[in-house]
PDB file of C-alpha atoms in Angstrom:
ATOM      1  CA  UNK W   1      34.243  26.983  11.479  1.00 70.00           C
ATOM      2  CA  UNK W   2      32.855  23.887   9.812  1.00 81.00           C
ATOM      3  CA  UNK W   3      30.228  21.368  10.823  1.00 87.00           C
ATOM      4  CA  UNK W   4      32.605  18.555  11.816  1.00 91.00           C
ATOM      5  CA  UNK W   5      32.246  18.892  15.611  1.00 93.00           C
ATOM      6  CA  UNK W   6      28.502  19.609  15.418  1.00 94.00           C
ATOM      7  CA  UNK W   7      28.043  16.651  13.089  1.00 94.00           C
ATOM      8  CA  UNK W   8      30.064  14.392  15.408  1.00 96.00           C
ATOM      9  CA  UNK W   9      27.853  15.396  18.343  1.00 96.00           C
ATOM     10  CA  UNK W  10      24.720  14.853  16.245  1.00 97.00           C
ATOM     11  CA  UNK W  11      25.844  11.411  15.072  1.00 97.00           C
ATOM     12  CA  UNK W  12      26.830  10.382  18.619  1.00 97.00           C
ATOM     13  CA  UNK W  13      23.360  11.300  19.857  1.00 97.00           C
ATOM     14  CA  UNK W  14      21.747   9.553  16.886  1.00 97.00           C
ATOM     15  CA  UNK W  15      23.709   6.353  17.584  1.00 97.00           C
ATOM     16  CA  UNK W  16      22.310   6.347  21.126  1.00 95.00           C
ATOM     17  CA  UNK W  17      18.837   6.857  19.665  1.00 97.00           C
ATOM     18  CA  UNK W  18      19.245   3.913  17.297  1.00 97.00           C
ATOM     19  CA  UNK W  19      19.707   1.690  20.358  1.00 96.00           C
ATOM     20  CA  UNK W  20      16.132   2.544  21.380  1.00 96.00           C
ATOM     21  CA  UNK W  21      14.632   2.787  17.874  1.00 96.00           C
ATOM     22  CA  UNK W  22      15.717  -0.785  17.147  1.00 95.00           C
ATOM     23  CA  UNK W  23      13.990  -2.011  20.311  1.00 96.00           C
ATOM     24  CA  UNK W  24      10.723  -0.061  20.180  1.00 97.00           C
ATOM     25  CA  UNK W  25       7.608  -2.186  19.894  1.00 96.00           C
ATOM     26  CA  UNK W  26       4.371  -0.803  18.428  1.00 96.00           C
ATOM     27  CA  UNK W  27       2.694  -0.997  21.862  1.00 96.00           C
ATOM     28  CA  UNK W  28       5.437   1.202  23.370  1.00 98.00           C
ATOM     29  CA  UNK W  29       4.289   4.294  21.491  1.00 98.00           C
ATOM     30  CA  UNK W  30       0.903   4.902  23.103  1.00 98.00           C
ATOM     31  CA  UNK W  31       1.757   3.485  26.538  1.00 98.00           C
ATOM     32  CA  UNK W  32       0.820   6.029  29.192  1.00 97.00           C
ATOM     33  CA  UNK W  33       3.186   6.003  32.169  1.00 94.00           C
ATOM     34  CA  UNK W  34       0.767   7.813  34.455  1.00 93.00           C
ATOM     35  CA  UNK W  35      -2.630   9.460  34.720  1.00 93.00           C
ATOM     36  CA  UNK W  36      -1.605  12.919  33.414  1.00 95.00           C
ATOM     37  CA  UNK W  37      -0.188  12.349  29.908  1.00 97.00           C
ATOM     38  CA  UNK W  38       0.088  13.976  26.548  1.00 97.00           C
ATOM     39  CA  UNK W  39      -0.234  11.615  23.624  1.00 98.00           C
ATOM     40  CA  UNK W  40      -1.569  11.559  20.069  1.00 98.00           C
ATOM     41  CA  UNK W  41      -5.142  10.550  19.372  1.00 97.00           C
ATOM     42  CA  UNK W  42      -7.026   9.427  16.293  1.00 96.00           C
ATOM     43  CA  UNK W  43      -9.290  12.086  14.840  1.00 96.00           C
ATOM     44  CA  UNK W  44     -12.556  11.155  13.104  1.00 96.00           C
ATOM     45  CA  UNK W  45     -10.769  11.286   9.728  1.00 95.00           C
ATOM     46  CA  UNK W  46      -8.167   8.760  10.954  1.00 95.00           C
ATOM     47  CA  UNK W  47      -5.194  11.117  11.280  1.00 96.00           C
ATOM     48  CA  UNK W  48      -3.257  11.362  14.511  1.00 97.00           C
ATOM     49  CA  UNK W  49      -3.612  14.616  16.453  1.00 97.00           C
ATOM     50  CA  UNK W  50      -1.229  15.495  19.295  1.00 98.00           C
ATOM     51  CA  UNK W  51      -2.402  16.847  22.612  1.00 97.00           C
ATOM     52  CA  UNK W  52      -1.453  20.530  22.685  1.00 96.00           C
ATOM     53  CA  UNK W  53      -1.842  23.725  24.675  1.00 95.00           C
ATOM     54  CA  UNK W  54      -0.716  27.182  23.604  1.00 93.00           C
ATOM     55  CA  UNK W  55       0.684  27.786  27.093  1.00 94.00           C
ATOM     56  CA  UNK W  56       2.458  25.030  28.986  1.00 91.00           C
ATOM     57  CA  UNK W  57       0.117  23.464  31.530  1.00 94.00           C
ATOM     58  CA  UNK W  58       0.960  23.190  35.196  1.00 95.00           C
ATOM     59  CA  UNK W  59       1.677  20.487  36.025  1.00 95.00           C
ATOM     60  CA  UNK W  60       3.385  19.572  32.785  1.00 93.00           C
ATOM     61  CA  UNK W  61       1.914  16.330  31.387  1.00 96.00           C
ATOM     62  CA  UNK W  62       4.178  13.321  30.964  1.00 96.00           C
ATOM     63  CA  UNK W  63       4.460  12.660  27.224  1.00 97.00           C
ATOM     64  CA  UNK W  64       4.077   9.279  25.607  1.00 98.00           C
ATOM     65  CA  UNK W  65       6.655   8.013  23.114  1.00 98.00           C
ATOM     66  CA  UNK W  66       4.057   8.780  20.444  1.00 98.00           C
ATOM     67  CA  UNK W  67       3.868  12.414  21.541  1.00 98.00           C
ATOM     68  CA  UNK W  68       7.654  12.832  21.843  1.00 98.00           C
ATOM     69  CA  UNK W  69       8.202  11.271  18.420  1.00 98.00           C
ATOM     70  CA  UNK W  70       5.543  13.573  16.917  1.00 98.00           C
ATOM     71  CA  UNK W  71       7.203  16.523  18.667  1.00 98.00           C
ATOM     72  CA  UNK W  72      10.566  15.527  17.169  1.00 98.00           C
ATOM     73  CA  UNK W  73       9.040  15.274  13.722  1.00 98.00           C
ATOM     74  CA  UNK W  74       7.434  18.676  14.151  1.00 98.00           C
ATOM     75  CA  UNK W  75      10.470  20.658  15.287  1.00 97.00           C
ATOM     76  CA  UNK W  76      12.775  18.835  12.883  1.00 98.00           C
ATOM     77  CA  UNK W  77      10.488  19.315   9.861  1.00 97.00           C
ATOM     78  CA  UNK W  78      10.151  23.018  10.630  1.00 97.00           C
ATOM     79  CA  UNK W  79      13.917  23.375  11.145  1.00 97.00           C
ATOM     80  CA  UNK W  80      14.551  21.620   7.820  1.00 97.00           C
ATOM     81  CA  UNK W  81      12.109  24.006   6.139  1.00 96.00           C
ATOM     82  CA  UNK W  82      13.954  27.017   7.571  1.00 94.00           C
ATOM     83  CA  UNK W  83      17.386  25.588   6.737  1.00 93.00           C
ATOM     84  CA  UNK W  84      16.327  25.056   3.119  1.00 93.00           C
ATOM     85  CA  UNK W  85      14.658  28.442   2.813  1.00 92.00           C
ATOM     86  CA  UNK W  86      11.169  26.943   2.453  1.00 95.00           C
ATOM     87  CA  UNK W  87       7.963  28.148   4.046  1.00 95.00           C
ATOM     88  CA  UNK W  88       7.929  26.492   7.475  1.00 95.00           C
ATOM     89  CA  UNK W  89       5.088  24.089   8.105  1.00 95.00           C
ATOM     90  CA  UNK W  90       2.504  24.900  10.731  1.00 96.00           C
ATOM     91  CA  UNK W  91       2.364  22.594  13.756  1.00 95.00           C
ATOM     92  CA  UNK W  92      -0.977  21.254  12.541  1.00 95.00           C
ATOM     93  CA  UNK W  93       0.559  20.292   9.173  1.00 96.00           C
ATOM     94  CA  UNK W  94       2.938  17.793  10.779  1.00 97.00           C
ATOM     95  CA  UNK W  95       1.113  14.505  11.221  1.00 96.00           C
ATOM     96  CA  UNK W  96       2.375  11.603  13.287  1.00 98.00           C
ATOM     97  CA  UNK W  97       2.541   8.474  11.066  1.00 97.00           C
ATOM     98  CA  UNK W  98       1.479   5.923  13.703  1.00 97.00           C
ATOM     99  CA  UNK W  99       2.892   3.237  15.954  1.00 96.00           C
ATOM    100  CA  UNK W 100       5.945   1.227  15.060  1.00 96.00           C
ATOM    101  CA  UNK W 101       7.849   1.189  11.822  1.00 96.00           C
ATOM    102  CA  UNK W 102       5.990   4.123  10.253  1.00 97.00           C
ATOM    103  CA  UNK W 103       7.356   6.458  12.908  1.00 98.00           C
ATOM    104  CA  UNK W 104      10.845   4.983  13.127  1.00 97.00           C
ATOM    105  CA  UNK W 105      11.142   5.229   9.329  1.00 97.00           C
ATOM    106  CA  UNK W 106       9.913   8.843   9.473  1.00 98.00           C
ATOM    107  CA  UNK W 107      12.523   9.770  12.080  1.00 98.00           C
ATOM    108  CA  UNK W 108      15.275   8.029  10.118  1.00 98.00           C
ATOM    109  CA  UNK W 109      14.222   9.965   7.008  1.00 98.00           C
ATOM    110  CA  UNK W 110      14.473  13.236   8.952  1.00 98.00           C
ATOM    111  CA  UNK W 111      17.927  12.134  10.126  1.00 98.00           C
ATOM    112  CA  UNK W 112      19.043  11.554   6.521  1.00 98.00           C
ATOM    113  CA  UNK W 113      17.573  14.885   5.389  1.00 97.00           C
ATOM    114  CA  UNK W 114      19.375  16.693   8.211  1.00 97.00           C
ATOM    115  CA  UNK W 115      22.695  15.104   7.222  1.00 96.00           C
ATOM    116  CA  UNK W 116      22.178  16.475   3.713  1.00 96.00           C
ATOM    117  CA  UNK W 117      21.609  19.956   5.165  1.00 96.00           C
ATOM    118  CA  UNK W 118      24.753  19.626   7.294  1.00 95.00           C
ATOM    119  CA  UNK W 119      26.778  18.504   4.276  1.00 93.00           C
ATOM    120  CA  UNK W 120      25.660  21.559   2.304  1.00 93.00           C
ATOM    121  CA  UNK W 121      26.443  24.174   4.972  1.00 93.00           C
ATOM    122  CA  UNK W 122      29.421  26.390   4.242  1.00 93.00           C
ATOM    123  CA  UNK W 123      31.382  28.478   6.714  1.00 93.00           C
ATOM    124  CA  UNK W 124      29.468  31.530   5.481  1.00 94.00           C
ATOM    125  CA  UNK W 125      26.178  29.680   6.075  1.00 93.00           C
ATOM    126  CA  UNK W 126      27.185  28.758   9.616  1.00 94.00           C
ATOM    127  CA  UNK W 127      28.001  32.388  10.378  1.00 94.00           C
ATOM    128  CA  UNK W 128      24.756  33.724   8.869  1.00 93.00           C
ATOM    129  CA  UNK W 129      21.879  34.778  11.095  1.00 93.00           C
ATOM    130  CA  UNK W 130      19.662  31.857  12.071  1.00 92.00           C
ATOM    131  CA  UNK W 131      16.140  31.883  10.675  1.00 86.00           C
ATOM    132  CA  UNK W 132      14.959  29.563  13.462  1.00 88.00           C
ATOM    133  CA  UNK W 133      14.294  29.043  16.393  1.00 91.00           C
ATOM    134  CA  UNK W 134      15.289  32.672  17.087  1.00 85.00           C
ATOM    135  CA  UNK W 135      13.820  34.415  14.048  1.00 81.00           C
ATOM    136  CA  UNK W 136      16.381  36.787  12.579  1.00 77.00           C
ATOM    137  CA  UNK W 137      18.151  37.491  15.871  1.00 85.00           C
ATOM    138  CA  UNK W 138      21.674  38.507  14.806  1.00 86.00           C
ATOM    139  CA  UNK W 139      23.044  37.088  18.072  1.00 91.00           C
ATOM    140  CA  UNK W 140      22.199  33.562  16.860  1.00 94.00           C
ATOM    141  CA  UNK W 141      23.766  32.010  13.784  1.00 94.00           C
ATOM    142  CA  UNK W 142      22.937  28.926  11.772  1.00 94.00           C
ATOM    143  CA  UNK W 143      25.702  27.231  13.783  1.00 95.00           C
ATOM    144  CA  UNK W 144      23.571  27.973  16.863  1.00 95.00           C
ATOM    145  CA  UNK W 145      20.584  26.433  15.061  1.00 96.00           C
ATOM    146  CA  UNK W 146      22.573  23.258  14.370  1.00 96.00           C
ATOM    147  CA  UNK W 147      23.672  23.120  18.021  1.00 96.00           C
ATOM    148  CA  UNK W 148      20.023  23.620  19.070  1.00 97.00           C
ATOM    149  CA  UNK W 149      18.987  20.635  16.920  1.00 97.00           C
ATOM    150  CA  UNK W 150      21.629  18.562  18.708  1.00 97.00           C
ATOM    151  CA  UNK W 151      20.325  19.676  22.114  1.00 97.00           C
ATOM    152  CA  UNK W 152      16.676  19.016  21.208  1.00 97.00           C
ATOM    153  CA  UNK W 153      17.601  15.617  19.806  1.00 98.00           C
ATOM    154  CA  UNK W 154      19.537  14.710  22.974  1.00 98.00           C
ATOM    155  CA  UNK W 155      16.589  15.705  25.142  1.00 98.00           C
ATOM    156  CA  UNK W 156      14.038  13.791  23.076  1.00 98.00           C
ATOM    157  CA  UNK W 157      16.254  10.706  22.727  1.00 97.00           C
ATOM    158  CA  UNK W 158      16.591  10.635  26.510  1.00 97.00           C
ATOM    159  CA  UNK W 159      12.837  10.977  26.982  1.00 98.00           C
ATOM    160  CA  UNK W 160      12.037   8.172  24.538  1.00 98.00           C
ATOM    161  CA  UNK W 161      14.730   5.932  25.983  1.00 97.00           C
ATOM    162  CA  UNK W 162      13.519   6.470  29.530  1.00 97.00           C
ATOM    163  CA  UNK W 163       9.877   5.845  28.588  1.00 98.00           C
ATOM    164  CA  UNK W 164      10.839   2.660  26.733  1.00 97.00           C
ATOM    165  CA  UNK W 165      12.836   1.398  29.709  1.00 97.00           C
ATOM    166  CA  UNK W 166      10.056   2.254  32.179  1.00 96.00           C
ATOM    167  CA  UNK W 167       7.496   0.390  30.105  1.00 96.00           C
ATOM    168  CA  UNK W 168       9.789  -2.628  29.788  1.00 95.00           C
ATOM    169  CA  UNK W 169      10.320  -2.641  33.568  1.00 95.00           C
ATOM    170  CA  UNK W 170       6.617  -2.299  34.418  1.00 90.00           C
TER     171      UNK W 170
END
């Protein structure tokens, strides 16, 4: 097994994401599509803090593009840490950079870093037990972790694309 099919799927999803990234306006990020939303908010020190609950609320809040992009940065940063054998960051250590170019540049940087990880994976690496998101479960390999990244990316790309289109249509 090599990463060629997983990388193809990842790059296909990323190309669909670029369609939306290129069209995002700064005002799109914090637009709230309804009354029950999760977003990111400025703290007194000026950093952005995401809405969060340890258990998923019912009903589930509709996320803003800001929240989804923070969420992507969080899970991707932590996955990169695990893939590189680094101490994984805590959720609170991953800070959203702000509306517009700061966030799109951040996501593109994560994309480039992930490609480097994919390029460095060997067949033995792919068959090794995944350190994340199923900590040391021998039933899940690093190949599963790469496939999980693709699935998470697809889901988040769809959410951002749909939110962008809804805002444009409203």
